[in-house]
mmCIF file of N, CA and C in Angstrom:
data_model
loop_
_atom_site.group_PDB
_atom_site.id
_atom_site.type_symbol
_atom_site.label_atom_id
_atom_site.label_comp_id
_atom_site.label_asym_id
_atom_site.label_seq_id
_atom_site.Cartn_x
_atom_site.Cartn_y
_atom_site.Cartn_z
ATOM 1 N N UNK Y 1 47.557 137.868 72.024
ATOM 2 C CA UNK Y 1 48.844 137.272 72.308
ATOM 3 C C UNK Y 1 48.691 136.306 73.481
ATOM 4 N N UNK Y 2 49.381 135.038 73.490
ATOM 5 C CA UNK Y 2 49.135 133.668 74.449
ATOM 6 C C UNK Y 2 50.465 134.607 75.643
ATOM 7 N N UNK Y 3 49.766 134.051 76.717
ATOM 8 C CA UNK Y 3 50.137 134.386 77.995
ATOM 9 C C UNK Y 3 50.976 133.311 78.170
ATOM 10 N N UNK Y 4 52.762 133.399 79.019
ATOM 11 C CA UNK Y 4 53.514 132.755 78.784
ATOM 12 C C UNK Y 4 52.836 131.429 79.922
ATOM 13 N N UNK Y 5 52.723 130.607 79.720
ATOM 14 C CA UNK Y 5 52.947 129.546 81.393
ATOM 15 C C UNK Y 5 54.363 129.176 82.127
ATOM 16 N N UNK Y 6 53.470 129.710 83.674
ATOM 17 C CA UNK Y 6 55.034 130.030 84.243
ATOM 18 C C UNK Y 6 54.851 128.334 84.925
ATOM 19 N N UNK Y 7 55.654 127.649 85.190
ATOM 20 C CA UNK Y 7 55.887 126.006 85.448
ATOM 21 C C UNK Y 7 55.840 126.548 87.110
ATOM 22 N N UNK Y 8 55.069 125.414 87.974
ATOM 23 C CA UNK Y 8 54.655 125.329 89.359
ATOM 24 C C UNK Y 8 55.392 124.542 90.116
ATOM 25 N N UNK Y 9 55.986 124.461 91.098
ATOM 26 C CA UNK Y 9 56.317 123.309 92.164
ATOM 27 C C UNK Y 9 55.474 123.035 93.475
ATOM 28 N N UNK Y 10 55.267 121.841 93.973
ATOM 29 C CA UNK Y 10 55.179 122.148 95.126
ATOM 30 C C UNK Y 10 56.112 122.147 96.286
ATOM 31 N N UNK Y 11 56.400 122.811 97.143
ATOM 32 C CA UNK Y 11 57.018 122.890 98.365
ATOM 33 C C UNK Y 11 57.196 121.465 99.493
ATOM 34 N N UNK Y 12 58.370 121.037 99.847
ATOM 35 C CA UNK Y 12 58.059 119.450 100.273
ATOM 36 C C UNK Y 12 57.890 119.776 101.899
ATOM 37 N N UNK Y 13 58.009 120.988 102.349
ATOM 38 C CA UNK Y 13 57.448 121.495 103.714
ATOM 39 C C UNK Y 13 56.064 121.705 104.095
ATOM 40 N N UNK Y 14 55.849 122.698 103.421
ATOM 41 C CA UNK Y 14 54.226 123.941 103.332
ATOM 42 C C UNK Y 14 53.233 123.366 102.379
ATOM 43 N N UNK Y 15 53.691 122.537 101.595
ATOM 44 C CA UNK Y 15 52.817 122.463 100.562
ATOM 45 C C UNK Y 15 51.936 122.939 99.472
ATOM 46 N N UNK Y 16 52.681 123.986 99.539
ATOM 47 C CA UNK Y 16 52.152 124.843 98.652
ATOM 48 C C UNK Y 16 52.998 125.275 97.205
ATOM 49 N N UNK Y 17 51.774 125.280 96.076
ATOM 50 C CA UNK Y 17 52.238 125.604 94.919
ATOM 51 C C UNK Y 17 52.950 126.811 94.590
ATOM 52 N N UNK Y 18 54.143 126.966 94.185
ATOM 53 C CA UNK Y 18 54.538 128.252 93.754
ATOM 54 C C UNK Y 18 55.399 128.267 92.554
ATOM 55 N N UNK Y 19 55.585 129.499 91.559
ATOM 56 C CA UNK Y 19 56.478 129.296 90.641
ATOM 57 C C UNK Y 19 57.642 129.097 91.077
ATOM 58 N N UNK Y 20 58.222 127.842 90.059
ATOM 59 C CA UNK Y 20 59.764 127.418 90.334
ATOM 60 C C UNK Y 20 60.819 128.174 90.230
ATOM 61 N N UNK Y 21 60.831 129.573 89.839
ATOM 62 C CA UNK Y 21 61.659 130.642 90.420
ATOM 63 C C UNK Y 21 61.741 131.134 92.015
ATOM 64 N N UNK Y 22 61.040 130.772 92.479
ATOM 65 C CA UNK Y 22 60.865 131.202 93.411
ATOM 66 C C UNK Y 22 60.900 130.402 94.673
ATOM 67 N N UNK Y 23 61.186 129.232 94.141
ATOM 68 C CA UNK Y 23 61.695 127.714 95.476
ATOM 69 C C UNK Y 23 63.405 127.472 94.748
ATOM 70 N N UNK Y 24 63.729 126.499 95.935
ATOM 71 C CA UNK Y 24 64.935 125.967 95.736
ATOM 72 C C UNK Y 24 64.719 124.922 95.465
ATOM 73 N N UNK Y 25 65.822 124.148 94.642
ATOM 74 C CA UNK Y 25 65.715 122.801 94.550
ATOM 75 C C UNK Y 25 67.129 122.423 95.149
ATOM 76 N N UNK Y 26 66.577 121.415 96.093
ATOM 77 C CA UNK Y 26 67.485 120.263 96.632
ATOM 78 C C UNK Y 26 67.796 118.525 95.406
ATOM 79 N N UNK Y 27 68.651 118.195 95.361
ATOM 80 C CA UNK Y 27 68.658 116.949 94.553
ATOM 81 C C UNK Y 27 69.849 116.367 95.287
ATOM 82 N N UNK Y 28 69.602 114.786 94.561
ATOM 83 C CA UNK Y 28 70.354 113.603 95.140
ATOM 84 C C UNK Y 28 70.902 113.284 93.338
ATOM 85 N N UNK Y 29 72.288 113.674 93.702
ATOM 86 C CA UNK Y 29 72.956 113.302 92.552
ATOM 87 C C UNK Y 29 72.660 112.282 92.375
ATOM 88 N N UNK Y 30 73.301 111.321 90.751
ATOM 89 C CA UNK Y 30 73.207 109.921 90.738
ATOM 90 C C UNK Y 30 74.377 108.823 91.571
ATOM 91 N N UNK Y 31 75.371 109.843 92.232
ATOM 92 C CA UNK Y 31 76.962 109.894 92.880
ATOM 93 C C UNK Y 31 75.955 109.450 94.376
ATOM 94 N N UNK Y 32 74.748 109.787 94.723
ATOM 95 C CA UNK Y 32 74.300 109.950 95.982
ATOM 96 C C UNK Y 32 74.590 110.997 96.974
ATOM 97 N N UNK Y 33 74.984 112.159 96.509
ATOM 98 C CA UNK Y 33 75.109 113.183 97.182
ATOM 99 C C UNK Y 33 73.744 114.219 96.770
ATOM 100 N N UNK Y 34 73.812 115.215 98.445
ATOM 101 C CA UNK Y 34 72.349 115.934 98.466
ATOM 102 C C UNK Y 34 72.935 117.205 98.434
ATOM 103 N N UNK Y 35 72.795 117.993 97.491
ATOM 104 C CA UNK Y 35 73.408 119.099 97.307
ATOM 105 C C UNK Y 35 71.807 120.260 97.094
ATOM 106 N N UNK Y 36 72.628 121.629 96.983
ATOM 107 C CA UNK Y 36 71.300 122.428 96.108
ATOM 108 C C UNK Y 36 71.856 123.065 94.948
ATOM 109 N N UNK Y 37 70.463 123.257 93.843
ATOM 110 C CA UNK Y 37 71.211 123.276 92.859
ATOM 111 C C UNK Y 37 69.956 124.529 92.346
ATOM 112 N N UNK Y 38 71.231 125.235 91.952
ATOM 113 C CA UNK Y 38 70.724 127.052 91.753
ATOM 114 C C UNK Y 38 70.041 126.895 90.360
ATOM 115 N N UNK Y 39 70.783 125.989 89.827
ATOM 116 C CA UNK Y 39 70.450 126.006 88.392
ATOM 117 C C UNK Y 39 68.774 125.502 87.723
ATOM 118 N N UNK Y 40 68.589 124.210 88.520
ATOM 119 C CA UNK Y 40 67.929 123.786 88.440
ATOM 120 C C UNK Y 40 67.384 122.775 87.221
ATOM 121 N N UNK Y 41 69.183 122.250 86.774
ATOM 122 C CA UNK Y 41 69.026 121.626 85.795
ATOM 123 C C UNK Y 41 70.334 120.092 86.204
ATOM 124 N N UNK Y 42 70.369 120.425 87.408
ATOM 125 C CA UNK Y 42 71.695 119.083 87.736
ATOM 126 C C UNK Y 42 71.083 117.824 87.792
ATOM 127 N N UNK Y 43 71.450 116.985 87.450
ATOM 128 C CA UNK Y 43 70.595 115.212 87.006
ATOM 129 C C UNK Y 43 70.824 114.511 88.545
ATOM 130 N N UNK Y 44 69.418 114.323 88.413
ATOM 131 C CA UNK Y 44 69.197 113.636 89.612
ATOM 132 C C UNK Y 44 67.871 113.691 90.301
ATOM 133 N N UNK Y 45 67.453 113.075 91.571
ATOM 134 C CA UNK Y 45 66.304 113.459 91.926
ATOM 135 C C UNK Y 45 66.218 114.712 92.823
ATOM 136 N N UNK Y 46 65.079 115.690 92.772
ATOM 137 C CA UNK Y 46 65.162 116.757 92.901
ATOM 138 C C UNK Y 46 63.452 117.183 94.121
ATOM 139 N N UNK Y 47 63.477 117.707 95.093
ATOM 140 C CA UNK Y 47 62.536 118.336 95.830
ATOM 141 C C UNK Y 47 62.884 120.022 95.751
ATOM 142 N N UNK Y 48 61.799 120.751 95.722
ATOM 143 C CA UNK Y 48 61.688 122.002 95.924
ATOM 144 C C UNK Y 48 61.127 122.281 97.286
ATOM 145 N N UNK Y 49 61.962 123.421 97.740
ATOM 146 C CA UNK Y 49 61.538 124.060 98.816
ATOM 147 C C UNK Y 49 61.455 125.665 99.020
ATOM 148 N N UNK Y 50 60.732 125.779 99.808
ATOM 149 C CA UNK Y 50 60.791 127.584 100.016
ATOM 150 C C UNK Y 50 61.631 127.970 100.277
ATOM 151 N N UNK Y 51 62.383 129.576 99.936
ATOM 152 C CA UNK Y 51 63.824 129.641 100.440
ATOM 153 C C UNK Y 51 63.448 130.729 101.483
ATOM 154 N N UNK Y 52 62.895 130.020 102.496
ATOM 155 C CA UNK Y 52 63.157 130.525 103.826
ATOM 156 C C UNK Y 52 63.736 129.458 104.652
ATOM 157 N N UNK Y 53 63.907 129.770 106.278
ATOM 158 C CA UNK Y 53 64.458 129.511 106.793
ATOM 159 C C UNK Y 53 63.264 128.667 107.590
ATOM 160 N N UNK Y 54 62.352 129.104 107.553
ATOM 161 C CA UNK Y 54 60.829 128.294 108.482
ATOM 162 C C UNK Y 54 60.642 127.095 107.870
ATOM 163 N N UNK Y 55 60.514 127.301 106.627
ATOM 164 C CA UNK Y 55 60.337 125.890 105.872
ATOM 165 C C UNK Y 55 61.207 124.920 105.564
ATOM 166 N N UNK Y 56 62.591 125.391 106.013
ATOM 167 C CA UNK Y 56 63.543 124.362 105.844
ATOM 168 C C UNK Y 56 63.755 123.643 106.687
ATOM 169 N N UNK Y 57 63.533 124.524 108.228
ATOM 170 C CA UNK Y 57 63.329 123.861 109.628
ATOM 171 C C UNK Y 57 62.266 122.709 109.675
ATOM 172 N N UNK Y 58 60.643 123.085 109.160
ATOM 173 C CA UNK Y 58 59.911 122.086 108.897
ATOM 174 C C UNK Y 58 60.358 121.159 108.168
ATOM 175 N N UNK Y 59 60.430 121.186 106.504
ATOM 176 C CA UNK Y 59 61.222 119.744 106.056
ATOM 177 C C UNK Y 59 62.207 119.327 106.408
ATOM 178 N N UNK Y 60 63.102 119.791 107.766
ATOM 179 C CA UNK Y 60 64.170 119.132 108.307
ATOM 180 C C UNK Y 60 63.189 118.247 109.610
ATOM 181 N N UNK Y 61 62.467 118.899 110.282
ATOM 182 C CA UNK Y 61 61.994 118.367 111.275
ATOM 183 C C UNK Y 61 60.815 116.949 110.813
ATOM 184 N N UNK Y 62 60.237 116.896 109.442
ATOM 185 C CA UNK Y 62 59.342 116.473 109.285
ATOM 186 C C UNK Y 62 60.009 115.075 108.150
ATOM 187 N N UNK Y 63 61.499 115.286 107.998
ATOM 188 C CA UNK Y 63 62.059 114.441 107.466
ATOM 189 C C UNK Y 63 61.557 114.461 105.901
ATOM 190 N N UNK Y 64 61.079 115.434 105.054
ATOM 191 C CA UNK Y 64 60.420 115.681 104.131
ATOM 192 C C UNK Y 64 61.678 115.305 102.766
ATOM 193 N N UNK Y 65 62.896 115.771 102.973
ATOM 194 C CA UNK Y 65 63.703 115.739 102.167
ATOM 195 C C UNK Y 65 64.041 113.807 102.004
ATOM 196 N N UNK Y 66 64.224 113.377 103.382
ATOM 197 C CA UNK Y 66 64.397 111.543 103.168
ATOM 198 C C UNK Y 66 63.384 111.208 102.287
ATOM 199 N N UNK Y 67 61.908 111.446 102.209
ATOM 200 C CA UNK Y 67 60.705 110.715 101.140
ATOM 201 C C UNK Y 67 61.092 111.301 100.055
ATOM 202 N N UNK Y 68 61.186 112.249 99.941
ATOM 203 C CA UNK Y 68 60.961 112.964 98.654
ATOM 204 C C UNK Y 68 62.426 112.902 97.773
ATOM 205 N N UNK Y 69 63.767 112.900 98.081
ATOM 206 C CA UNK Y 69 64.718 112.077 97.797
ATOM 207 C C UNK Y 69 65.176 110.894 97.543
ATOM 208 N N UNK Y 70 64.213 109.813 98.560
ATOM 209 C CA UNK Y 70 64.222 108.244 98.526
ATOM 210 C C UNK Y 70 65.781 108.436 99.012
ATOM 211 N N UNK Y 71 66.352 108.816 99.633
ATOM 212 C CA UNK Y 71 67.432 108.303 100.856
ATOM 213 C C UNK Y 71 67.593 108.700 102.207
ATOM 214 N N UNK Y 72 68.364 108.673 102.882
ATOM 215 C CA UNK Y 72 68.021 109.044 104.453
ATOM 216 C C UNK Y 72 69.551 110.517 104.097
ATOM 217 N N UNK Y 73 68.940 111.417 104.457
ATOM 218 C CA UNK Y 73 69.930 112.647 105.084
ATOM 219 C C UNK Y 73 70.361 112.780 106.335
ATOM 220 N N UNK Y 74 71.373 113.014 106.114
ATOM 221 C CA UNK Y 74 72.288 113.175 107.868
ATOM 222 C C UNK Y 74 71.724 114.034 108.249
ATOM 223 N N UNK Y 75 72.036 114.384 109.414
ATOM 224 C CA UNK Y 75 72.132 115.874 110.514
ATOM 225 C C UNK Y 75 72.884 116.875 109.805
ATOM 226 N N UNK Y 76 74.357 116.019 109.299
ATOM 227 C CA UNK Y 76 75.044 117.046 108.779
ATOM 228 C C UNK Y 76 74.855 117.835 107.356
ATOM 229 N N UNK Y 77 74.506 116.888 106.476
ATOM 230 C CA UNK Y 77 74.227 117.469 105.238
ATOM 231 C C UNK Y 77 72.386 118.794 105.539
ATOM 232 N N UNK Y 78 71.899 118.108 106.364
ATOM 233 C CA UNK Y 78 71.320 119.149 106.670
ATOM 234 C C UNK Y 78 71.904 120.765 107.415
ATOM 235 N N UNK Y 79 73.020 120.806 108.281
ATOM 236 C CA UNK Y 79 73.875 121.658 108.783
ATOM 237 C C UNK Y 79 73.986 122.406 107.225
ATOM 238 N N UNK Y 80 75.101 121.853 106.519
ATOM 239 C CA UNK Y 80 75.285 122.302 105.246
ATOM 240 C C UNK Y 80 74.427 122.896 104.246
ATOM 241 N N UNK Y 81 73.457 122.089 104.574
ATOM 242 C CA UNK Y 81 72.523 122.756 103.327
ATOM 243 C C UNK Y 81 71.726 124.357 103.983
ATOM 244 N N UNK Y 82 71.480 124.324 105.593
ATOM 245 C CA UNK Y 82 71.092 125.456 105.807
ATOM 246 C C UNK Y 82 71.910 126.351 105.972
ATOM 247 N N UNK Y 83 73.372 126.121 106.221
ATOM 248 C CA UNK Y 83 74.253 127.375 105.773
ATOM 249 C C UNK Y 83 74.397 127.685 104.446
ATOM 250 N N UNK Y 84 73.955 126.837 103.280
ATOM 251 C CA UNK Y 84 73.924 127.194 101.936
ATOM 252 C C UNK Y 84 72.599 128.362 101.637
ATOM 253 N N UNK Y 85 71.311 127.656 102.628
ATOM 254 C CA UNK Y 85 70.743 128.436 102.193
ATOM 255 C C UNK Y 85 70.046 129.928 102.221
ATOM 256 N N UNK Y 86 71.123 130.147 103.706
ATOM 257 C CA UNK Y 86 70.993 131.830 104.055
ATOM 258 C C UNK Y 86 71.667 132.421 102.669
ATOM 259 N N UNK Y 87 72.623 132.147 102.017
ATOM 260 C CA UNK Y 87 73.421 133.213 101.152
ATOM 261 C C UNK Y 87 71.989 132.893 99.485
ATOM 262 N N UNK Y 88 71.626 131.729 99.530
ATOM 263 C CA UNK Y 88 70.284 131.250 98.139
ATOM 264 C C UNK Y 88 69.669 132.133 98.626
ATOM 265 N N UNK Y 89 68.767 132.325 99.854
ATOM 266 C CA UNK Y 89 68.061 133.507 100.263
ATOM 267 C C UNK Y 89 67.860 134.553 99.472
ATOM 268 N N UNK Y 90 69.179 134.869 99.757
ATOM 269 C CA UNK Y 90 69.415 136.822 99.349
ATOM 270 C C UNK Y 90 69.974 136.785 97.819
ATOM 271 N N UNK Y 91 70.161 136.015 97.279
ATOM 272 C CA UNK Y 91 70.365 135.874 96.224
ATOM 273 C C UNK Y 91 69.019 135.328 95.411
ATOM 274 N N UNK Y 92 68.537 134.696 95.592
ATOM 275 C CA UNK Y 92 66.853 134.640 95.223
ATOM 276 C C UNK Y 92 66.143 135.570 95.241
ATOM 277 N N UNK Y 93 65.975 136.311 96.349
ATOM 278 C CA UNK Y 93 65.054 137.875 96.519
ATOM 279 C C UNK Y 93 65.486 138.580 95.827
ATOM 280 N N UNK Y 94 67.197 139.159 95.363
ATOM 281 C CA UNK Y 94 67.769 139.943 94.451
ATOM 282 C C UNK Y 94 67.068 139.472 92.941
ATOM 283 N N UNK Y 95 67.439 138.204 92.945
ATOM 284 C CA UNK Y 95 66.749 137.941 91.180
ATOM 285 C C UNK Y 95 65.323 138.717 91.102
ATOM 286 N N UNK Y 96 64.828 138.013 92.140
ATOM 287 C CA UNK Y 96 62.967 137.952 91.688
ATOM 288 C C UNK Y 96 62.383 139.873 91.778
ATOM 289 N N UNK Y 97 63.357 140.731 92.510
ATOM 290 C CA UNK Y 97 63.501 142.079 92.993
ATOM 291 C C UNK Y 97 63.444 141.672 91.443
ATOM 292 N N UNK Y 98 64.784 142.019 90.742
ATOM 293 C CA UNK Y 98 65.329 142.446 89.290
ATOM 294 C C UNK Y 98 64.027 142.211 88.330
ATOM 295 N N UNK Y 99 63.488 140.548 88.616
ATOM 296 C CA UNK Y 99 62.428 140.772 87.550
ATOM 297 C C UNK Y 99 61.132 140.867 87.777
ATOM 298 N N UNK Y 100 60.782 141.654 88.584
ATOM 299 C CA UNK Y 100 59.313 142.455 88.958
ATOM 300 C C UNK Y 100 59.959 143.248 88.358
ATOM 301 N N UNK Y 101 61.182 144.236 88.335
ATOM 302 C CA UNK Y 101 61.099 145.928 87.790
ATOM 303 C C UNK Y 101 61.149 145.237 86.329
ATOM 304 N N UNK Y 102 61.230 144.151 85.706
ATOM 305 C CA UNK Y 102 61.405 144.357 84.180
ATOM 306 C C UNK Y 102 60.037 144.145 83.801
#
């Protein structure tokens, strides 16, 4: 039996490969707004990141999200996006918890 392939991202902080369950994706609507998107199917351009809090500090500090978006992010939409992403956090670890026990 063929072994499923699980699809990779890399991280626009750490740089490192990991399955795309397991990063967030940030995107730049086609509206020009920088939102995150749980789904991982909203149209637009899209960076993955780790959903911690270390690596978001780095691609905030390292301006990782402006290249990898192709626009410039505020201060504030960064504010926003890291209060979005304490609650993605714990809601990410709950999924990935659920499917190790299956």
């Amino acid at each position: 039996m063929k072994t499923k392939k699980i699809p990779l991202r890399k991280c626009v902080a750490c740089q490192q490969m990991m399955p795309k369950k397991s990063l967030v994706r940030i995107v730049r609507t086609p509206d020009e707004n920088v939102e995150i998107d749980l789904t991982g199917k909203k149209s637009g351009r899209g960076a993955y990141v780790c959903a911690t809090q270390s690596c978001f500090q780095l691609a905030q500090k390292s301006r990782a999200f402006d290249r990898a978006l192709k626009v410039s992010v505020s201060a504030d939409i960064y504010e926003r996006l890291a209060s979005e992403l304490g609650s993605v956090e714990h809601q990410l670890s709950s999924v990935q918890e659920r499917d190790a026990n299956e």
